Short mmCIF file of C-alpha atoms and ligand atoms in Angstrom, two decimals:
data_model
loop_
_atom_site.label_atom_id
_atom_site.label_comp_id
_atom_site.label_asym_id
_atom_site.label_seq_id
_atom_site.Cartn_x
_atom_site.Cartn_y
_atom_site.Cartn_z
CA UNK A 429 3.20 -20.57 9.99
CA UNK A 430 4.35 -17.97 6.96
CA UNK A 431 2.01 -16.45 5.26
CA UNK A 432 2.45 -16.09 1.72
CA UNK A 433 2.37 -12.64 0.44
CA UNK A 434 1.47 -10.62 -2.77
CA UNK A 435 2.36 -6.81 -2.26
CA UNK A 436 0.29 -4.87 -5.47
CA UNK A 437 2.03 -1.15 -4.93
CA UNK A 438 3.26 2.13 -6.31
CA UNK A 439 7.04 2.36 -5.39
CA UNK A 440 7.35 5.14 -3.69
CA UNK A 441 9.12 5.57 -0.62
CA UNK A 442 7.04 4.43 1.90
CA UNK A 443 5.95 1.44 -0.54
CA UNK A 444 9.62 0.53 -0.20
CA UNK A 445 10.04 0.60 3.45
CA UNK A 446 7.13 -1.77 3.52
CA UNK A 447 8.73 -4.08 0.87
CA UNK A 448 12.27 -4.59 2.97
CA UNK A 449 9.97 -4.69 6.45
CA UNK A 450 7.87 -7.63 4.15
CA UNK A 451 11.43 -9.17 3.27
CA UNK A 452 13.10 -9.25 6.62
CA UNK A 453 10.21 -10.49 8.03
CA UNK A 454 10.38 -14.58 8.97
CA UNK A 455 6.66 -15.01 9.13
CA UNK A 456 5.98 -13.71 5.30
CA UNK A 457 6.96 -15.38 2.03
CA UNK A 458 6.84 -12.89 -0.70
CA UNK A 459 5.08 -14.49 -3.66
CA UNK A 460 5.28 -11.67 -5.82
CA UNK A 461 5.17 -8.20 -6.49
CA UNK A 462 2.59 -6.60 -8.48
CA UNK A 463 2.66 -3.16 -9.87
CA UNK A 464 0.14 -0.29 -10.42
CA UNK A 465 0.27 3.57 -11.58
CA UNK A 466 -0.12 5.72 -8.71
CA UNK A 467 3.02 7.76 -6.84
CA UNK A 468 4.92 7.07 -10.60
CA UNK A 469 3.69 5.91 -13.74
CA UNK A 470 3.43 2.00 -13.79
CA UNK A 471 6.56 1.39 -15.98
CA UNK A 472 8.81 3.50 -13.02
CA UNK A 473 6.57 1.41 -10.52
CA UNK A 474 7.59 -2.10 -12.16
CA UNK A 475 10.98 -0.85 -12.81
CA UNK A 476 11.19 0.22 -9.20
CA UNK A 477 9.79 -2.68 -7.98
CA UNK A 478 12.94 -4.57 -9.48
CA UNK A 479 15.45 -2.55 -8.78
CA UNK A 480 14.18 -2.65 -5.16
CA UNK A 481 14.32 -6.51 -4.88
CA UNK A 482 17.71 -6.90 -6.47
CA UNK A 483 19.27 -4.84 -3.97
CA UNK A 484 18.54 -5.94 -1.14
CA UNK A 485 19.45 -9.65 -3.05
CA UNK A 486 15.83 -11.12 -4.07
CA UNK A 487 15.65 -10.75 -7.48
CA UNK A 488 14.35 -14.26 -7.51
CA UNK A 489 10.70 -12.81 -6.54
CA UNK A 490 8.73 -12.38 -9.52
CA UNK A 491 7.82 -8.86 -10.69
CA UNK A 492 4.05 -8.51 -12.89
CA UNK A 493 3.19 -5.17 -14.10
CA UNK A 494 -0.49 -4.24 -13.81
CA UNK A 495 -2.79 -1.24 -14.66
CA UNK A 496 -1.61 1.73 -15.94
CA UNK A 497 -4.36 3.90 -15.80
CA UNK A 498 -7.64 3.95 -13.24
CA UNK A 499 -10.70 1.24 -14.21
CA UNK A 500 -12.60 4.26 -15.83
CA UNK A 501 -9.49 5.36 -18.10
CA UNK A 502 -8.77 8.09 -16.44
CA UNK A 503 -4.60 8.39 -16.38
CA UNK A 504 -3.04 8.77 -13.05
CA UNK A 505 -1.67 11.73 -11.06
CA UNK A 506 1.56 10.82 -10.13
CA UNK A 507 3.22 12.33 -6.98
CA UNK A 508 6.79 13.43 -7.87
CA UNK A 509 6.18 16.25 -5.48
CA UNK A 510 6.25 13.75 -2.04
CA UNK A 511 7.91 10.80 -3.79
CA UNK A 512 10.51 12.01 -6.25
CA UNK A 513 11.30 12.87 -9.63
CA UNK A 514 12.14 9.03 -9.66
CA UNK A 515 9.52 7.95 -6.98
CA UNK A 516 12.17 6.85 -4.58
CA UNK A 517 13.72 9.76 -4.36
CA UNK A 518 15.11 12.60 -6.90
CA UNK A 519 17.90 10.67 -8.19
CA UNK A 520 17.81 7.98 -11.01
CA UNK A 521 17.51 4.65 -9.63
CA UNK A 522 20.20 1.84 -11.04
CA UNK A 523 18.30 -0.14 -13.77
CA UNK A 524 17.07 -3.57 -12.88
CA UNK A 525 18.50 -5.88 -14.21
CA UNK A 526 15.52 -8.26 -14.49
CA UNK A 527 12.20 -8.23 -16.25
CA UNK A 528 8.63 -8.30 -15.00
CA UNK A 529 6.69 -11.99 -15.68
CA UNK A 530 4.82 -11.90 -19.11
CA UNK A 531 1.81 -12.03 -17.30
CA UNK A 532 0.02 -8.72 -15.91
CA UNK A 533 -0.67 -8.25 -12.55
CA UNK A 534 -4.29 -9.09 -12.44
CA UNK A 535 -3.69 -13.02 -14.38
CA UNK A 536 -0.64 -13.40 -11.88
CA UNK A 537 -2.60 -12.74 -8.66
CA UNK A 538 -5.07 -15.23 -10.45
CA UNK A 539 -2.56 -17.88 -11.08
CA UNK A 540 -1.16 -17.60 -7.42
CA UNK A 541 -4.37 -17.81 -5.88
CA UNK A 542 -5.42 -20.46 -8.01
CA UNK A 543 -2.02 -22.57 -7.68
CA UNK A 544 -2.41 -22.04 -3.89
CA UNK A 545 -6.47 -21.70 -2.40
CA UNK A 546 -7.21 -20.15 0.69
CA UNK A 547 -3.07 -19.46 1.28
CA UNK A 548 -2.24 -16.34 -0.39
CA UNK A 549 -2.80 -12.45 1.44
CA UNK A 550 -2.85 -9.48 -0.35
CA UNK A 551 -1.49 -6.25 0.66
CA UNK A 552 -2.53 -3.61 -1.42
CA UNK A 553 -0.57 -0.26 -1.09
CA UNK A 554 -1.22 1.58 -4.53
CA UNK A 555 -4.69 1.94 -5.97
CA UNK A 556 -7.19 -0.95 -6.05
CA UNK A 557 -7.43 -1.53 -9.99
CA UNK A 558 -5.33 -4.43 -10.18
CA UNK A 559 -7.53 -5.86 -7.69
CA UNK A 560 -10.65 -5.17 -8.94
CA UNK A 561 -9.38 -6.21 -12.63
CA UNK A 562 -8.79 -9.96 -11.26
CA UNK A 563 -11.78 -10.09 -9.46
CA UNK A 564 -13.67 -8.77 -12.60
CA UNK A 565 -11.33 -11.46 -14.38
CA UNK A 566 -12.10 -14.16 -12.31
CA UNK A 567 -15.53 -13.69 -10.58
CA UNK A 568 -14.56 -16.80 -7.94
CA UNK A 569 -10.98 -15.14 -7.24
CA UNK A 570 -12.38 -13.75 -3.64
CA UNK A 571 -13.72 -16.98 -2.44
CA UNK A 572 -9.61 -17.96 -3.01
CA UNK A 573 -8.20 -15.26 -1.05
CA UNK A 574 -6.77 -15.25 3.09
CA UNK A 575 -7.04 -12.09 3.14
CA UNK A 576 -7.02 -7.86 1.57
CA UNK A 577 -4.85 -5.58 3.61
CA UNK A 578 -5.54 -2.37 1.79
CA UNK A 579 -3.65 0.77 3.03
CA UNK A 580 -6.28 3.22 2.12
CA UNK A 581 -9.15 5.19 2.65
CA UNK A 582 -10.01 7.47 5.80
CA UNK A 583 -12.72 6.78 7.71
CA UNK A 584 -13.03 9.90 10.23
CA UNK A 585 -10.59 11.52 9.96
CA UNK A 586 -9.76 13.75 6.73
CA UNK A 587 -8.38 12.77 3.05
CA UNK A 588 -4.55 13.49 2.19
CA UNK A 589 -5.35 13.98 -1.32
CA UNK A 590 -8.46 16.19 -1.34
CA UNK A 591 -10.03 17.30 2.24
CA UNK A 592 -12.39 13.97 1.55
CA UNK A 593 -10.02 11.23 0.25
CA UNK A 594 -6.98 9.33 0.46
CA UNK A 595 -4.63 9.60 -2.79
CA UNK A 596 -5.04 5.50 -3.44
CA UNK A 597 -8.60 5.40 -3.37
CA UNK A 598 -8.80 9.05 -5.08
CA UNK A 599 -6.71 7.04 -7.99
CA UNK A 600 -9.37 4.71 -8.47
CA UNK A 601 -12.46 5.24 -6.82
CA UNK A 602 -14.32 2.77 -8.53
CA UNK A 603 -12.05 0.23 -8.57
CA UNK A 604 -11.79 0.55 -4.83
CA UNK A 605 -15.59 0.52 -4.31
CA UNK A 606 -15.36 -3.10 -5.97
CA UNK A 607 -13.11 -4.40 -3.76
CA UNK A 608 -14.96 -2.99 -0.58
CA UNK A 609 -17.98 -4.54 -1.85
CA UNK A 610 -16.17 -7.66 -2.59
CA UNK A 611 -16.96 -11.22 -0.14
CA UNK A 612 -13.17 -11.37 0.70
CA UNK A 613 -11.86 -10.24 4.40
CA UNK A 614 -10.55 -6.67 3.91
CA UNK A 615 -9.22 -5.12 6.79
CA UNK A 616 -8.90 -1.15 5.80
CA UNK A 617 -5.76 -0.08 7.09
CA UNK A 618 -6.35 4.17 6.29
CA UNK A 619 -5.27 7.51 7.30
CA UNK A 620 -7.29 7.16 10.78
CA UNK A 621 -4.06 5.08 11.72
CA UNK A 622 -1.37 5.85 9.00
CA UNK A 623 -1.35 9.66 9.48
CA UNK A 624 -0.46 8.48 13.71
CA UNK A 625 2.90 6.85 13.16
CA UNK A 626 5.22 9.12 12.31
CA UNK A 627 9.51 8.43 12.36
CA UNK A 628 11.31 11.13 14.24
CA UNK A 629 14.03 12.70 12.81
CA UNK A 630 16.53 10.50 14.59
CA UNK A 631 14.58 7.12 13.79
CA UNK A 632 15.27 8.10 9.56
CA UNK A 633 19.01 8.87 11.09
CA UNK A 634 19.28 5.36 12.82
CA UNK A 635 17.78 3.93 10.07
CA UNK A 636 19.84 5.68 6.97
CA UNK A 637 23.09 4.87 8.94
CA UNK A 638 25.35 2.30 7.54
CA UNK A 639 26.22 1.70 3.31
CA UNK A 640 24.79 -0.56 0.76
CA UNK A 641 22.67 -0.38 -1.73
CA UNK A 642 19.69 -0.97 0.38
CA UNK A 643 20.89 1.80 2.80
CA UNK A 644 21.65 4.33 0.31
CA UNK A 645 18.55 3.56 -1.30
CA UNK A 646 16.28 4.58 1.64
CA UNK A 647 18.38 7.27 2.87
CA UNK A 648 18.36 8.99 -0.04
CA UNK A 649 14.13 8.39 -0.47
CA UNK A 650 13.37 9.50 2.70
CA UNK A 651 15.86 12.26 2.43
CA UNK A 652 13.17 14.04 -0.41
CA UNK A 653 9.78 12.14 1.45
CA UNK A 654 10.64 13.95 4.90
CA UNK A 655 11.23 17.17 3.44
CA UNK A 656 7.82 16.58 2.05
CA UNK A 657 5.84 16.60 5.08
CA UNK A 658 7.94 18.82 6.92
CA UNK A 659 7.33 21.66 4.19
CA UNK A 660 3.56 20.55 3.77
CA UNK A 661 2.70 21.03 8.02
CA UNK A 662 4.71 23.89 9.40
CA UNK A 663 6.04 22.31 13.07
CA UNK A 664 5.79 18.57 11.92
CA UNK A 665 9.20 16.74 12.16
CA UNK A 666 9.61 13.34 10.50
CA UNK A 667 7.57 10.93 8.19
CA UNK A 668 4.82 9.16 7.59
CA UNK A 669 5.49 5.58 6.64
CA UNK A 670 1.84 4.26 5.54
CA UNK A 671 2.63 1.87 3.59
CA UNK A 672 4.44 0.47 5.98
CA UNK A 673 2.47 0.60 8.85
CA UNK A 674 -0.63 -1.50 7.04
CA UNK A 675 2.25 -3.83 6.59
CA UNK A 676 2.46 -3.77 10.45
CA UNK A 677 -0.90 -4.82 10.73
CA UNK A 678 -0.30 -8.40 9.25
CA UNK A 679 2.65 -8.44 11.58
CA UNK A 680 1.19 -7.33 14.67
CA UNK A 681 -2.90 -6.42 14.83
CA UNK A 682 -2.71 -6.48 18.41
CA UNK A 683 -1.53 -3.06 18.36
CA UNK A 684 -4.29 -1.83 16.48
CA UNK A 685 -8.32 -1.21 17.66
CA UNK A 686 -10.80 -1.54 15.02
CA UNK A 687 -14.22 -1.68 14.24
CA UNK A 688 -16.41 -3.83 11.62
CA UNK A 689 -17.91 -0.93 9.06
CA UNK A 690 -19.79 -1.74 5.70
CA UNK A 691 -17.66 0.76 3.06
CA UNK A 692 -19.08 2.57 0.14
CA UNK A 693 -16.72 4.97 -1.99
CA UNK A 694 -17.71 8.25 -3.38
CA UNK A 695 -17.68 8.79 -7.12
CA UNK A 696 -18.94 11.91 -7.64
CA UNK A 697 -18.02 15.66 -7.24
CA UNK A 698 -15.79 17.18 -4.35
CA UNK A 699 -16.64 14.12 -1.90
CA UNK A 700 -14.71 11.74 -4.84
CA UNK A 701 -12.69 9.17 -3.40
CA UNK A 702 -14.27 9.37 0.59
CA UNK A 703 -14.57 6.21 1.74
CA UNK A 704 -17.90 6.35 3.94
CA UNK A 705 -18.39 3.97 6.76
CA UNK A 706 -21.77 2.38 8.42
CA UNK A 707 -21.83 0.74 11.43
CA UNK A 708 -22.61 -3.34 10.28
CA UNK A 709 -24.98 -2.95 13.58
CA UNK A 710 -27.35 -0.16 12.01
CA UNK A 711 -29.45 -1.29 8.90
CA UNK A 712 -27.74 1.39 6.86
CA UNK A 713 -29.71 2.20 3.38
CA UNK A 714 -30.42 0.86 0.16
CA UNK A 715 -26.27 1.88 -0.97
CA UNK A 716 -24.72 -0.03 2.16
CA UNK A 717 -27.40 -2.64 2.66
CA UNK A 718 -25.72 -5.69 0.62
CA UNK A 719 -22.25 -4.53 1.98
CA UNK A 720 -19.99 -7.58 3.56
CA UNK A 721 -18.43 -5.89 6.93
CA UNK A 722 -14.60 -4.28 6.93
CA UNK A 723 -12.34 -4.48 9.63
CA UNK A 724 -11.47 -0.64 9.71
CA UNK A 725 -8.32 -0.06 11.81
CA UNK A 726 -9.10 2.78 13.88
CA UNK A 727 -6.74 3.08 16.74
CA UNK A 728 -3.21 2.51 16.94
CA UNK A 729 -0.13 2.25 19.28
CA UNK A 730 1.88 4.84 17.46
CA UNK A 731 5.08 4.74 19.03
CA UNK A 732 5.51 1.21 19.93
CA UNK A 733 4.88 0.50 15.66
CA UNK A 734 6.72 3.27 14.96
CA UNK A 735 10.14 2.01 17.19
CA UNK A 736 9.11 -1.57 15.49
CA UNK A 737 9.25 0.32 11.88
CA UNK A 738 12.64 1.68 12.95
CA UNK A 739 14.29 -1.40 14.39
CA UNK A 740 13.28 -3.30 11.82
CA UNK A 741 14.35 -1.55 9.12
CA UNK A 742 17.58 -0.19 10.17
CA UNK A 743 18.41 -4.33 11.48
CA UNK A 744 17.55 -4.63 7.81
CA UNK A 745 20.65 -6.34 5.52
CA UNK A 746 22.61 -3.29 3.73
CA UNK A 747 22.01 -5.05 0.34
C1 LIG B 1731 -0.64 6.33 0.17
O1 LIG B 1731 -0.52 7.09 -1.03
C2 LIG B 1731 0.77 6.92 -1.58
O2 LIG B 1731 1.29 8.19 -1.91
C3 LIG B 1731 1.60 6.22 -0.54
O3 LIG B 1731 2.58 5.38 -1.13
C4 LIG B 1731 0.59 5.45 0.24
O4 LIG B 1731 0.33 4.21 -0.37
C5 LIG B 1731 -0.82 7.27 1.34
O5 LIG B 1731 -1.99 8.02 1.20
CA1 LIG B 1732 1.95 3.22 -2.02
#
């Protein structure tokens, strides 16, 4: 059966390999994108977002721009420096020709759920505020819901961001605590996994090979994101496609372990944006207590996700 699918992300490089794995992908129907700030400001997001469908030919999928700054008003930090001057890369992108919906992102994944209860999954690869905004919108919204694949949050291993947090929960801390807290199924796909599958210099090859919009697109993103983490870790050699592996998860949990954890996030001081497990077994205290479980992905198959990544992608249509 296909699942039907609303991606909420932050395009950004690894955001679009998980969009053209979503769209070449038989057992996903792609409702609708929704955008957030994050890697780019949330006009470049939307705008991304569009120019990203219409290559690779579905600009039919509706586009609904969403929060542009974190639930507390703080604006974003946007990461040019890993994603881009132009979040896919450092040259300009081709201008969409479409628009985003009139609606934002929070009424849209409203509407959708609404139009279709019990059907719709979310996979959330950009900060949580859109997420939390419908919910606060729509207080029955995660009664409505599959199911929240959030790629996000580290459980025990460290933050990307800061030494204690992810960058998409660091974004929006309390918006992500919301959603945590929320009675929806959220699996936590996070850096305990992500940070595992890595594409080897020849995988980007294989996969950049070829022309197209679609190709040139993702050659020249990874191109910039590679260059990232090979200057950030002296010795490393390759990329980390995050995004794209919580995408994997929907496709393929079997090559995952996890564990059930009840998740608070940090607000305050240097520890802002940790995500902080408890076993659903121990009776935790007063903060965790009223906590639904998470499924917390915290083993992975690297390689064999990491060759599906690749063959996937570079099977992908050229646009
Ligand atoms: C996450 O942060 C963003 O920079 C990536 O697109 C991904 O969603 C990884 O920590
Ligand atoms: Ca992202």
């Amino acid at each position: 059966m296909t699942r039907k699918l609303v991606i909420d992300t932050d395009p950004g490089v690894d955001d679009l390999m998980a969009i053209l794995l979503a769209l070449g992908s038989t057992d996903l129907d792609i409702v609708a994108l929704t955008t957030v700030f994050g890697n780019v400001p949330v006009e470049l997001a939307t705008s991304n977002a569009l120019t990203i469908l219409e290559a690779a030919g579905r600009g039919d999928i509706p586009v609904a721009r969403g929060a542009d700054r974190s639930m507390s008003g703080a604006p974003g930090r946007p990461a040019f420096h890993i994603h881009g001057r132009f979040g896919l890369g450092d040259n300009p992108m081709p201008r969409p020709n479409g628009r985003p919906v009139p609606e934002d992102a929070a009424d849209l994944i409203i509407s959708r759920a609404t139009e279709s209860p019990g059907e719709i999954t979310l996979l959330a690869i950009g900060p949580l505020t859109n997420l939390a905004e419908a919910a606060r919108r729509n207080p029955v919204l995660p009664g409505l819901i599959d199911e929240v694949v959030i790629m996000g949050g580290n459980a025990y291993v460290p933050g990307n961001a800061t030494p204690a947090a992810e960058a998409n929960i660091l974004q929006d801390p309390e918006a992500a605590d919301i959603v945590f807290g929320l009675s929806w199924p959220v699996t936590m796909v996070g850096l305990d996994v992500t940070n595992e599958v890595v594409l080897t210099p020849s995988q980007i090859a294989r996969i950049a090979e070829g022309d197209g919009p679609v190709r040139s697109m993702l050659a020249r993103a990874m191109a910039g994101y590679q260059r990232f983490h090979e200057e950030e870790t002296p010795g490393y050699r390759g990329l980390c496609p995050h995004d794209a592996t919580a995408l994997c998860w929907l496709l393929d949990n079997a090559s995952f372990g996890s564990v059930n954890r009840r998740i608070r996030v940090e607000s305050e001081g240097l520890g802002r944006g940790k995500t902080w497990p408890v076993d659903v077994a121990e009776p935790g205290d007063g903060a965790w207590s009223d906590r639904p479980a998470v499924t917390v992905a915290v083993s992975v198959q690297a390689e064999l996700v990491a060759d599906f990544i690749c063959g996937r992608l570079s099977a992908a249509p050229a646009g």
